[in-house]
Tab-separated table of C-alpha atoms and ligand atoms in Angstrom:
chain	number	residue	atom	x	y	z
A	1	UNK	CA	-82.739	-66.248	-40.961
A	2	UNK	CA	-82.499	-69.049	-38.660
A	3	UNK	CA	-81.052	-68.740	-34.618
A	4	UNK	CA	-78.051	-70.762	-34.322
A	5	UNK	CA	-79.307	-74.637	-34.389
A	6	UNK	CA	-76.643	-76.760	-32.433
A	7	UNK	CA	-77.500	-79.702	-34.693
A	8	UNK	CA	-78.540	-80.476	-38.143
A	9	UNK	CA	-81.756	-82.659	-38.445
A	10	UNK	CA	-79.578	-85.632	-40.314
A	11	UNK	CA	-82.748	-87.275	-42.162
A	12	UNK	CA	-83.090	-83.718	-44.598
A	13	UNK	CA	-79.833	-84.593	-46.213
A	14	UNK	CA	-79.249	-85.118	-49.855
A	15	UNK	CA	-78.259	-88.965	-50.062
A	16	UNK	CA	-74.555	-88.389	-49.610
A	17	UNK	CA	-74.990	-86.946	-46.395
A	18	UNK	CA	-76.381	-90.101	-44.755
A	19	UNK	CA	-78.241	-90.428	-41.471
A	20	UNK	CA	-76.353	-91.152	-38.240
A	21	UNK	CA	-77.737	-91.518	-35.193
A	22	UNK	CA	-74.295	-92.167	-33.437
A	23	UNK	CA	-71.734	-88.988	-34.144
A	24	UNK	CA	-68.278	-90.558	-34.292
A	25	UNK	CA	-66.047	-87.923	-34.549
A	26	UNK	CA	-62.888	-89.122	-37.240
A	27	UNK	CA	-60.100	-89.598	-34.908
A	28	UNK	CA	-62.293	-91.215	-31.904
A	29	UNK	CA	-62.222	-94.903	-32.826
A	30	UNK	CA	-58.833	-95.537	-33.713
A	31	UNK	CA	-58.257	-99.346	-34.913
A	32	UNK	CA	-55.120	-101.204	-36.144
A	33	UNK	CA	-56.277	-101.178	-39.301
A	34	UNK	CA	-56.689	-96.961	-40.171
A	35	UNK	CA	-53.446	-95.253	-40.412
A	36	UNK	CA	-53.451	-91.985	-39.360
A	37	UNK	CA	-50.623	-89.286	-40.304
A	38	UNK	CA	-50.853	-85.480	-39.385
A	39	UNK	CA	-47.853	-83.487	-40.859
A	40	UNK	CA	-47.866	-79.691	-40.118
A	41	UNK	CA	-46.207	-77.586	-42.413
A	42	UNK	CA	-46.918	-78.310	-46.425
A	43	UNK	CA	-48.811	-75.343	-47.992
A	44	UNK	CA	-48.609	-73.455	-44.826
A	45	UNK	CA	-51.479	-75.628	-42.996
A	46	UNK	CA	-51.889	-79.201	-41.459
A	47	UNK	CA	-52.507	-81.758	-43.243
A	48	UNK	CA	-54.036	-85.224	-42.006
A	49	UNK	CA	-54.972	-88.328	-43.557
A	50	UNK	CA	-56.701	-91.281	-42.380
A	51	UNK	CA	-57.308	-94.555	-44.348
A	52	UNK	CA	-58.105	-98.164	-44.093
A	53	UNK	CA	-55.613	-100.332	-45.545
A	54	UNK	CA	-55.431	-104.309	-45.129
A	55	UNK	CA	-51.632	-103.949	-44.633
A	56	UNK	CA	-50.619	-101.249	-42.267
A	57	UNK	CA	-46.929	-100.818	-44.402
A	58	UNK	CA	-49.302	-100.448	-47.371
A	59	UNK	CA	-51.142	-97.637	-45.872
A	60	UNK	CA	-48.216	-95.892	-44.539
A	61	UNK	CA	-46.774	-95.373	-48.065
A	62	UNK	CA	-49.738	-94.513	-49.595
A	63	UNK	CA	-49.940	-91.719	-46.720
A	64	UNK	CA	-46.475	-90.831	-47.562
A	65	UNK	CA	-47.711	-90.874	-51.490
A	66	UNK	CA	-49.897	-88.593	-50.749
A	67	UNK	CA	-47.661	-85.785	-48.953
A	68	UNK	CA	-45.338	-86.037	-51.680
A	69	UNK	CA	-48.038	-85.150	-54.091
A	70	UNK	CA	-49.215	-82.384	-52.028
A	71	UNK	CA	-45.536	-81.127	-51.710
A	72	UNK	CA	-45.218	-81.461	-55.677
A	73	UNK	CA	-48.580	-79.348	-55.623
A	74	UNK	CA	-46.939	-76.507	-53.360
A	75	UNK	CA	-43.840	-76.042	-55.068
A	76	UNK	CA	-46.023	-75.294	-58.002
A	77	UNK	CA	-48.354	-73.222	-57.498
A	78	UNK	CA	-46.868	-71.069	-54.120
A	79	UNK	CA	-46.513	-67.986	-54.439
A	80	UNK	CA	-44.311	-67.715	-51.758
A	81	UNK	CA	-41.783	-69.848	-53.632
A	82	UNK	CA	-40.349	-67.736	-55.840
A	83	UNK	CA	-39.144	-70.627	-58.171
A	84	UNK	CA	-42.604	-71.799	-58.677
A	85	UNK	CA	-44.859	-72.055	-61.528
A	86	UNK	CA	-47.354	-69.354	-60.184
A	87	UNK	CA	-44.808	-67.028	-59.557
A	88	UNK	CA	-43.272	-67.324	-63.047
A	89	UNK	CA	-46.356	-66.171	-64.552
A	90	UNK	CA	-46.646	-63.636	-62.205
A	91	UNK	CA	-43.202	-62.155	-63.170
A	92	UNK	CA	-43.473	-62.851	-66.917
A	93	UNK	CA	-46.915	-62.864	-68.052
A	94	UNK	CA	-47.442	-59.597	-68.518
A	95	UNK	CA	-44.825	-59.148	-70.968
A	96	UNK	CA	-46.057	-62.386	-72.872
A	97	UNK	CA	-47.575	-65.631	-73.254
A	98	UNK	CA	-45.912	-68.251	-71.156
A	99	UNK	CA	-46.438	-71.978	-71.704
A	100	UNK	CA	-47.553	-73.799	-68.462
A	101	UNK	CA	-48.460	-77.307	-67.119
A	102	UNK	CA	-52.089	-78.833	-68.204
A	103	UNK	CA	-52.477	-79.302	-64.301
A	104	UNK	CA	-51.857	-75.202	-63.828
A	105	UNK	CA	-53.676	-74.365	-67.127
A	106	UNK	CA	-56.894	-76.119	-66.153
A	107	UNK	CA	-56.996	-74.684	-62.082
A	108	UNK	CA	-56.691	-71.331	-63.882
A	109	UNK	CA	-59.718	-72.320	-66.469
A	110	UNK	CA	-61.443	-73.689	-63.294
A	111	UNK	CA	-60.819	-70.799	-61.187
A	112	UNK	CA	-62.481	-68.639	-63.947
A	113	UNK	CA	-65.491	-70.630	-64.331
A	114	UNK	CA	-65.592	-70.016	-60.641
A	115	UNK	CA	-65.422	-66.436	-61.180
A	116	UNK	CA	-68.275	-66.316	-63.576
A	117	UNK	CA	-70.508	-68.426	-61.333
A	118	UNK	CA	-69.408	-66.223	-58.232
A	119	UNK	CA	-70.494	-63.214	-60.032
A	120	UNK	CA	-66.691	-62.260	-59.453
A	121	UNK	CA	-66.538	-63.001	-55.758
A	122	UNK	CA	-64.236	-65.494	-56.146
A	123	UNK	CA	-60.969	-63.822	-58.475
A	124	UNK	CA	-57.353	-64.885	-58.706
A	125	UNK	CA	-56.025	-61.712	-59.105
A	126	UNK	CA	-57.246	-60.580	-55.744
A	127	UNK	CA	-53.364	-60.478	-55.567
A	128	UNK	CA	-52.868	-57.672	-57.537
A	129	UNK	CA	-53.978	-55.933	-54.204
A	130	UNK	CA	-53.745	-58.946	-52.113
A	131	UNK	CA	-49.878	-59.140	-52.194
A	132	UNK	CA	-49.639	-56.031	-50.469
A	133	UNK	CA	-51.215	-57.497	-46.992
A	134	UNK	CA	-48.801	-59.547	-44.348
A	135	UNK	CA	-51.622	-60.625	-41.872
A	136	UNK	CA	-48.856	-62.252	-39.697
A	137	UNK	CA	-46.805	-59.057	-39.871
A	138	UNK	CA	-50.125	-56.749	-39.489
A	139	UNK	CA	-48.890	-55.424	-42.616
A	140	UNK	CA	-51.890	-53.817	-45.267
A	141	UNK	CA	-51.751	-51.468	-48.098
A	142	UNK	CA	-53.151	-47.828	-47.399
A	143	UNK	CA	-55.944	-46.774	-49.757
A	144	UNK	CA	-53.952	-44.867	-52.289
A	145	UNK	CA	-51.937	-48.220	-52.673
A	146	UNK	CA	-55.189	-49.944	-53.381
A	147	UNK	CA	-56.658	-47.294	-55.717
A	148	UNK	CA	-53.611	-47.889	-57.737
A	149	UNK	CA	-53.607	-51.743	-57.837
A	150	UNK	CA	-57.308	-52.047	-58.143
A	151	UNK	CA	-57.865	-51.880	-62.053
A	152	UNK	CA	-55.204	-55.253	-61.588
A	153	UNK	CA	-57.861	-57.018	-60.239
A	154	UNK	CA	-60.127	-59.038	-62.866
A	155	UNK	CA	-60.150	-62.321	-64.075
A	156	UNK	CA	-60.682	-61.220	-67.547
A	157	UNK	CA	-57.535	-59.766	-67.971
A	158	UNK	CA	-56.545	-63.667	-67.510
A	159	UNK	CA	-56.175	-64.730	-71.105
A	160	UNK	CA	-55.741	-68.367	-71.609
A	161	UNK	CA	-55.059	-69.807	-74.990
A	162	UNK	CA	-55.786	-73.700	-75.227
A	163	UNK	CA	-53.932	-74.369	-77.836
A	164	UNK	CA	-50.798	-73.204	-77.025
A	165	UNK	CA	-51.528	-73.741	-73.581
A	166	UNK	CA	-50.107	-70.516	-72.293
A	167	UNK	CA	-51.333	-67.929	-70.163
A	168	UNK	CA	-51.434	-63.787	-70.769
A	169	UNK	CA	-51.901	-61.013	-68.714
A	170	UNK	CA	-54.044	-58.233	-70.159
A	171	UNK	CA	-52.174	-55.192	-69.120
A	172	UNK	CA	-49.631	-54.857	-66.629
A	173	UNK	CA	-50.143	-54.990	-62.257
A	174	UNK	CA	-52.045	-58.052	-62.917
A	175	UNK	CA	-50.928	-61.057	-60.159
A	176	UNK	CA	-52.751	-64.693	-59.456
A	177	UNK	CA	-52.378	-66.790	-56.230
A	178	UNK	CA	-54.012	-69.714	-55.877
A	179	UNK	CA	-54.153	-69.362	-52.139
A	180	UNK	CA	-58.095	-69.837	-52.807
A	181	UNK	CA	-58.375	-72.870	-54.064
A	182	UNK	CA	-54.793	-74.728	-54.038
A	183	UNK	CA	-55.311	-76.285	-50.943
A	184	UNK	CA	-58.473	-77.999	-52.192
A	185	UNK	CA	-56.755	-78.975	-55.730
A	186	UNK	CA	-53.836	-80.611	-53.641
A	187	UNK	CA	-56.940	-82.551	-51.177
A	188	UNK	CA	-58.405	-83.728	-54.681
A	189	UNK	CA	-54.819	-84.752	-55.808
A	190	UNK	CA	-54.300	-86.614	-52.604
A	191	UNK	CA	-57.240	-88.439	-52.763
A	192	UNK	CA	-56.459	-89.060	-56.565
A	193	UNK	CA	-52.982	-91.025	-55.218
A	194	UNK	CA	-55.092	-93.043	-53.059
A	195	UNK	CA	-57.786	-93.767	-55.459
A	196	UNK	CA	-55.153	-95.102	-57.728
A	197	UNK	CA	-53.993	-97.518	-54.735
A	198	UNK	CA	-57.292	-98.491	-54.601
A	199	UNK	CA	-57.793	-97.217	-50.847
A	200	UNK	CA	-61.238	-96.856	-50.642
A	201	UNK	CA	-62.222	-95.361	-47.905
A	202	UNK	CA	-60.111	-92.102	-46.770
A	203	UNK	CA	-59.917	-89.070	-45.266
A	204	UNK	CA	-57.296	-86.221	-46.649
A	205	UNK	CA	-57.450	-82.849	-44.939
A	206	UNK	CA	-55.645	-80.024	-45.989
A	207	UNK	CA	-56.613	-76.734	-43.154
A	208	UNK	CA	-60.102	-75.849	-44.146
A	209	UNK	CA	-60.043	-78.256	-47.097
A	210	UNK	CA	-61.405	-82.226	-46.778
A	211	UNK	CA	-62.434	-84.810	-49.081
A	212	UNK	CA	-63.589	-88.067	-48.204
A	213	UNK	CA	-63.844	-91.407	-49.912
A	214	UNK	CA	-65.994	-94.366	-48.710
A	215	UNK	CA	-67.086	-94.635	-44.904
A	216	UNK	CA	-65.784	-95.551	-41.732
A	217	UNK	CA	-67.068	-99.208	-41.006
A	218	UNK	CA	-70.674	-98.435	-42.133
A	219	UNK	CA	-71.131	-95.261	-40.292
A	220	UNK	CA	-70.125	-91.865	-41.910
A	221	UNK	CA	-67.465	-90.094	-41.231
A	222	UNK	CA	-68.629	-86.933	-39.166
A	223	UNK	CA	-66.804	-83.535	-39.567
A	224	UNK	CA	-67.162	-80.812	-36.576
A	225	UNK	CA	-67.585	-77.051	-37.390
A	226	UNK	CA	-66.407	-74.810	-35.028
A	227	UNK	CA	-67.596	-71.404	-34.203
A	228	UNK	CA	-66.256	-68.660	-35.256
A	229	UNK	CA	-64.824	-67.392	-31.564
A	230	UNK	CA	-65.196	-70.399	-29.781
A	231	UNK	CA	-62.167	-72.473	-30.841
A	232	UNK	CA	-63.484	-75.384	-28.830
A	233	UNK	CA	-67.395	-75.036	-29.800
A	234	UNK	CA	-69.029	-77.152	-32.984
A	235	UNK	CA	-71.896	-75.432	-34.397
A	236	UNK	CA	-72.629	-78.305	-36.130
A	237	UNK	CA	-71.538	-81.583	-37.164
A	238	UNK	CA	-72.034	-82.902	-40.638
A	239	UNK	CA	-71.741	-87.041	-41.373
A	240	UNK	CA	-70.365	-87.115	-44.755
A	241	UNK	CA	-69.480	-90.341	-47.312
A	242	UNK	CA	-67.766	-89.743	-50.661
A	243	UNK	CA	-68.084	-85.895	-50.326
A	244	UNK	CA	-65.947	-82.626	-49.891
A	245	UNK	CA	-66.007	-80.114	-47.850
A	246	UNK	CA	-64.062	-76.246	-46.971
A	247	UNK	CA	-64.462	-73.980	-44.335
A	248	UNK	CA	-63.446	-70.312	-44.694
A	249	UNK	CA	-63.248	-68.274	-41.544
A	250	UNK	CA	-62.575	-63.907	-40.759
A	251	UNK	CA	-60.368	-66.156	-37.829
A	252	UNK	CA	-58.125	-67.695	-39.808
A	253	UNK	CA	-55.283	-65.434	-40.498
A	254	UNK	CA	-56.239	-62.006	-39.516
A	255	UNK	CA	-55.051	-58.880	-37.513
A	256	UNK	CA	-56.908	-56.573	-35.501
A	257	UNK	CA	-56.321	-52.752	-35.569
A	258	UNK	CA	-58.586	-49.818	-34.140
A	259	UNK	CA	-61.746	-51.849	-34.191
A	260	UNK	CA	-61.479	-53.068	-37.517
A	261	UNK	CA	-60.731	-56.767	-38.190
A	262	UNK	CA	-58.150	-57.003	-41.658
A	263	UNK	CA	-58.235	-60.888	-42.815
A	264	UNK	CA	-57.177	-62.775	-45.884
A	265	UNK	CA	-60.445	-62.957	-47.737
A	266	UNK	CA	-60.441	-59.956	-50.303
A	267	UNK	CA	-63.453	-58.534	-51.761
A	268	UNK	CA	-62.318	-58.063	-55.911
A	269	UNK	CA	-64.228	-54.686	-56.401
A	270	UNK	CA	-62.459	-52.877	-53.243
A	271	UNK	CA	-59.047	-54.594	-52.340
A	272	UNK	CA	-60.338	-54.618	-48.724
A	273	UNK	CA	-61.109	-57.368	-46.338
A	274	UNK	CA	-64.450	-59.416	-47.367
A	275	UNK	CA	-66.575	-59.621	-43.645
A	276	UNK	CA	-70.277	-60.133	-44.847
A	277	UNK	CA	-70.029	-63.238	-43.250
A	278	UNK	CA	-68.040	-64.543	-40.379
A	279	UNK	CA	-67.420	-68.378	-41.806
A	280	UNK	CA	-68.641	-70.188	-44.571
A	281	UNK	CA	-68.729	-73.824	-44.627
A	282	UNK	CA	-69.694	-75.752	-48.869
A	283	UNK	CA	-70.723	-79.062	-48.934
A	284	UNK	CA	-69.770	-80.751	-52.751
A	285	UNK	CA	-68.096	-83.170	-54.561
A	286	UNK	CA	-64.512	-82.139	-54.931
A	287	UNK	CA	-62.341	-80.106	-52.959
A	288	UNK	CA	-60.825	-78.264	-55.661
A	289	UNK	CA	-64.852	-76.584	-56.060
A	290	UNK	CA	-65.672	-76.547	-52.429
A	291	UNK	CA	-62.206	-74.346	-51.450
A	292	UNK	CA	-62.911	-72.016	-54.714
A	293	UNK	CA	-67.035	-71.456	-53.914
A	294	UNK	CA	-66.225	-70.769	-50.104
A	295	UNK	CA	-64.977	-67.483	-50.396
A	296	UNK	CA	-67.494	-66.145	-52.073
A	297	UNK	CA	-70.224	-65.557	-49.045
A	298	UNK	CA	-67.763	-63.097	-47.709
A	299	UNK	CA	-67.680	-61.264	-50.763
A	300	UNK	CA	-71.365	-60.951	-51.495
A	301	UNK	CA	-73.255	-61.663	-48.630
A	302	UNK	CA	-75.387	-64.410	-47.257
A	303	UNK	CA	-78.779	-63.902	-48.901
A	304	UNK	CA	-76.643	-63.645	-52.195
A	305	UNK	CA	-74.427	-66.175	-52.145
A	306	UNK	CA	-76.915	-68.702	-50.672
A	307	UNK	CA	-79.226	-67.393	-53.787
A	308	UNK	CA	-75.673	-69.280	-56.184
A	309	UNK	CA	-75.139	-71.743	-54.223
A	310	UNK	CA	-79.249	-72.949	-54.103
A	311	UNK	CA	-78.843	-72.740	-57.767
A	312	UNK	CA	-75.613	-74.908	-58.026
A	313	UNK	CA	-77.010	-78.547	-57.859
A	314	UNK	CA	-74.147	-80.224	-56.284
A	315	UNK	CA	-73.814	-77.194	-53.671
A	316	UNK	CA	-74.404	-76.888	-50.157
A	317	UNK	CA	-73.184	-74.296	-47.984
A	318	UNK	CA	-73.636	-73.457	-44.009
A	319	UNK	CA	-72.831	-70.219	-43.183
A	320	UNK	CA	-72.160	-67.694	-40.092
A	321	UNK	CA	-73.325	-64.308	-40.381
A	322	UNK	CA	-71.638	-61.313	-38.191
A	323	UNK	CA	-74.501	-61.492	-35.750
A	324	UNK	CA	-74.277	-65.195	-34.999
A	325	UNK	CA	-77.267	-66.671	-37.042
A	326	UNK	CA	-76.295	-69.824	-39.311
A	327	UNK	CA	-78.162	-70.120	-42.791
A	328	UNK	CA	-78.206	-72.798	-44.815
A	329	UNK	CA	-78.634	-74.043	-48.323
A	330	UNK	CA	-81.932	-75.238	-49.552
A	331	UNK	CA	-80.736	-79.460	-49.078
A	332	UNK	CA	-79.927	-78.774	-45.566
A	333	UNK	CA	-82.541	-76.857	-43.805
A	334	UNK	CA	-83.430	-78.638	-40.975
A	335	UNK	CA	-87.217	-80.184	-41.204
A	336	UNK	CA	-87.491	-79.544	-45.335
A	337	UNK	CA	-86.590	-82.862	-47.683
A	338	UNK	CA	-85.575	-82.107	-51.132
B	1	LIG	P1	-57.246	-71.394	-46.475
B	1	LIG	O1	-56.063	-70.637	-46.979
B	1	LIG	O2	-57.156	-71.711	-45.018
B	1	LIG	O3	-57.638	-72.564	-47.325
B	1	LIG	P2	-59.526	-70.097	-47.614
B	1	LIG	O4	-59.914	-71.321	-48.335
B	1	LIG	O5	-60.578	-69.330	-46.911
B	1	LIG	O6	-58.413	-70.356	-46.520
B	1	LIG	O7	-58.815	-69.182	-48.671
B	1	LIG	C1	-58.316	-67.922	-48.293
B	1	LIG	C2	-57.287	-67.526	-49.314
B	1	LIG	O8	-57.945	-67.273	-50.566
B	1	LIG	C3	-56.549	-66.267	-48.997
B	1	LIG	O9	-55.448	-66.484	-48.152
B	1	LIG	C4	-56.123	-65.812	-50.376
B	1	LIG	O10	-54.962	-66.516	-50.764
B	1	LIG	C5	-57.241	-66.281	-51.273
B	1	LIG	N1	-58.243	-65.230	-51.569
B	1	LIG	C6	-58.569	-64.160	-50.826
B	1	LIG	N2	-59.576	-63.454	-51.387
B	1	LIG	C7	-59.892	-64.109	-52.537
B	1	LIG	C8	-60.856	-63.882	-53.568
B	1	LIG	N3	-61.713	-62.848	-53.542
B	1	LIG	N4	-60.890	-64.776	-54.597
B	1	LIG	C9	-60.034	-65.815	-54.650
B	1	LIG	N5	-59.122	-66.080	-53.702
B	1	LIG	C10	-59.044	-65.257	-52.653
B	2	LIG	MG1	-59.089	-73.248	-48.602
């Protein structure tokens, strides 16, 4: 394990993480030229996006593109919506097959492969136990609640049929949310808007979920992450081009009761809170596979999960562990080139 490094050693990157000798934090030189837009509220988070655009009417649109894409994202696949796709399924899929969008039937064929690859860590039925936590309300299941969900959890008993394009529940008690990896579908679907704009370089930020096109004036842009208790402290600070990138944090949305810290990532084989590590930050090339890999250090432990993500070739992770240390993926250990 390594002590806490307040730095990464910039010249061990992979090529898309390019030197930078000066940090330039995102918002810090604002010009005429980038349009910036935060907007709290879609999907339950912040969202920001920065881009250059020639014509400063141009790039407000295309920022305005953008949220209503993300919006159109949300009122899918929300389970907190009770009109939405996602929760259709969940009320009907038991019972039968039910015909969905391409866009819905491929996050739920991506969030499998992401299951497989996790070993399981990462599982959309969580929710079977999941739904039965309010972490704003301090509200959890007790463990005879969870006993009785549990066998709901498994992403096998997701059956997907391409053809018809439907999806099946294996057996009753079975529930999806996307909360895992929604957030960095709607980033990639942002940056998909711009891309067809032809904004080329771009910043779209959705909570713990970024993707980035381009640079910023030849330098890259540099994204701070914060420590786990210290809201105000960067552990490190990663200069990124035409990369993605998701942070998962036990601080995020969490309650605290008698000692015992109850928080929104949910370890599949026991319905309880996931705490092996304390944040966990992937490195990769779309935000979609960055959100849906960064849960699963929490589920399985550092030395595990750094073991999948060293063998995932388009991977790199930075993570926390309870006692402070940060660890890192094989491409950015400080001192070792690829
Ligand atoms: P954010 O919601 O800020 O993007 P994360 O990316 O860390 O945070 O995702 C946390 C969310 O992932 C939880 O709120 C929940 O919806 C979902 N989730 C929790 N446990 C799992 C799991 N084991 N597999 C897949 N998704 C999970
Ligand atoms: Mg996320």
């Amino acid at each position: 394990m390594r002590a806490l490094l307040p730095l990464l050693d910039s010249r061990s990157y992979r090529d898309r993480i390019l030197a930078c000798a000066l940090f330039v934090f995102a918002t810090s030189s604002v010009r005429a030229e980038w349009v910036e837009h935060v907007e709290d509220g879609i999907m339950g988070t912040r969202i920001v996006v920065e881009l250059w655009s020639e014509d400063r009417a141009q790039g407000e649109e295309a920022v305005q593109a953008v949220l209503a894409e993300m919006r159109r994202v949300d009122q899918a696949m929300s389970t907190y919506k009770p009109t939405s796709e996602v929760s259709l399924v969940n009320d009907r899929a038991a019972k039968e097959p039910i015909k969905i969008s391409s866009e819905l039937f491929d996050l739920l064929a991506t969030s499998i492969e992401y299951s497989k690859v996790t070993g399981g860590a990462f599982d959309i039925t969580y929710a079977s136990v999941g739904f039965m936590y309010d972490f704003r309300e301090r509200v959890r299941p007790d463990e005879e609640q969870i006993r009785s969900a549990l066998p709901g959890i498994n992403y096998r008993h997701l059956i997907l049929d391409p053809k018809s394009r439907t999806v099946k529940f294996a057996r009753p008690g079975v529930r999806i949310d996307l909360g895992g990896i929604g957030k960095g579908h709607a980033v990639d679907r942002g940056i998909a808007v711009l891309q067809s704009r032809g904004v080329e370089h771009a910043l779209v930020t959705a909570g713990g979920d970024s993707r980035i096109i381009g640079d910023r004036f030849g330098n890259p842009w540099v994204v701070g992450i914060r420590h786990p208790d210290r809201k105000e402290e960067v552990i490190a600070r990663i200069p990124l081009e035409d990369a993605a990138l998701s942070t998962s944090g036990d601080y995020e949305r969490y309650f605290d009761e008698n000692g015992v810290r109850y928080h929104h990532i949910i370890d599949p084989k026991t319905g309880h809170s996931a705490s092996k590590v304390r944040s966990a930050t992937i490195i990769g090339p779309t935000a979609t596979r960055t959100d849906g890999l960064s849960k699963t250090a929490f589920v399985l432990g550092p030395e595990r999960a750094i073991e999948i993500y060293n063998k995932l070739e388009d991977i790199d992770a930075i993570l926390v562990t309870p006692d402070g240390h940060v660890l890192y993926t094989k491409g950015l250990e400080p001192g070792e080139e690829d």
